[in-house]
Amino acid sequence: MKKGTFMNETEWLDYFETINNYKLTEEETQQSKANGEFIVSEPVAENSQPQV
């Protein structure tokens, strides 16, 4: 993966597991998040409407 490419948590975990044939523990996932290994995206509200 080239430098400057950002993945969200799900994409990063899928990539990690595919490359390493290993599933991270919850603690390891939290450490990866703390290290900035992936971007944390805010959940989008389903019925959100832009305010006019």
Short mmCIF file of C-alpha atoms in Angstrom, two decimals:
data_model
loop_
_atom_site.label_atom_id
_atom_site.label_comp_id
_atom_site.label_asym_id
_atom_site.label_seq_id
_atom_site.Cartn_x
_atom_site.Cartn_y
_atom_site.Cartn_z
CA MET A 1 0.00 0.00 0.00
CA LYS A 2 1.50 3.33 -0.98
CA LYS A 3 2.21 6.02 1.57
CA GLY A 4 -0.57 8.55 2.01
CA THR A 5 -3.36 6.03 1.41
CA PHE A 6 -5.82 6.06 4.28
CA MET A 7 -8.22 3.29 5.18
CA ASN A 8 -11.03 3.18 7.68
CA GLU A 9 -10.98 0.63 10.50
CA THR A 10 -12.89 -2.08 8.62
CA GLU A 11 -10.74 -1.78 5.49
CA TRP A 12 -7.53 -1.77 7.53
CA LEU A 13 -8.52 -4.82 9.58
CA ASP A 14 -9.49 -6.75 6.43
CA TYR A 15 -6.18 -5.80 4.79
CA PHE A 16 -4.17 -6.72 7.91
CA GLU A 17 -5.90 -10.09 8.26
CA THR A 18 -5.44 -10.91 4.56
CA ILE A 19 -1.74 -10.03 4.53
CA ASN A 20 -0.85 -11.58 7.89
CA ASN A 21 -3.34 -14.45 8.07
CA TYR A 22 -3.97 -13.36 11.65
CA LYS A 23 -6.96 -11.76 13.36
CA LEU A 24 -6.11 -9.02 15.85
CA THR A 25 -7.43 -9.14 19.39
CA GLU A 26 -9.58 -6.24 20.63
CA GLU A 27 -6.58 -4.94 22.59
CA GLU A 28 -4.35 -5.06 19.50
CA THR A 29 -7.05 -3.28 17.47
CA GLN A 30 -7.27 -0.51 20.09
CA GLN A 31 -3.47 -0.16 20.06
CA SER A 32 -3.48 0.10 16.26
CA LYS A 33 -6.14 2.81 16.51
CA ALA A 34 -4.04 4.68 19.11
CA ASN A 35 -1.02 4.42 16.78
CA GLY A 36 -2.99 6.01 13.92
CA GLU A 37 -2.81 2.94 11.68
CA PHE A 38 -6.23 3.77 10.21
CA ILE A 39 -8.64 6.66 10.15
CA VAL A 40 -11.64 6.66 12.41
CA SER A 41 -14.69 7.80 10.52
CA GLU A 42 -17.71 9.24 12.25
CA PRO A 43 -20.87 7.19 11.85
CA VAL A 44 -23.37 8.81 9.51
CA ALA A 45 -26.86 9.27 10.91
CA GLU A 46 -29.33 7.43 8.71
CA ASN A 47 -32.14 9.95 8.48
CA SER A 48 -29.97 13.02 8.56
CA GLN A 49 -31.18 15.89 6.44
CA PRO A 50 -29.12 18.97 5.66
CA GLN A 51 -30.40 22.03 7.39
CA VAL A 52 -31.56 24.81 5.09
#
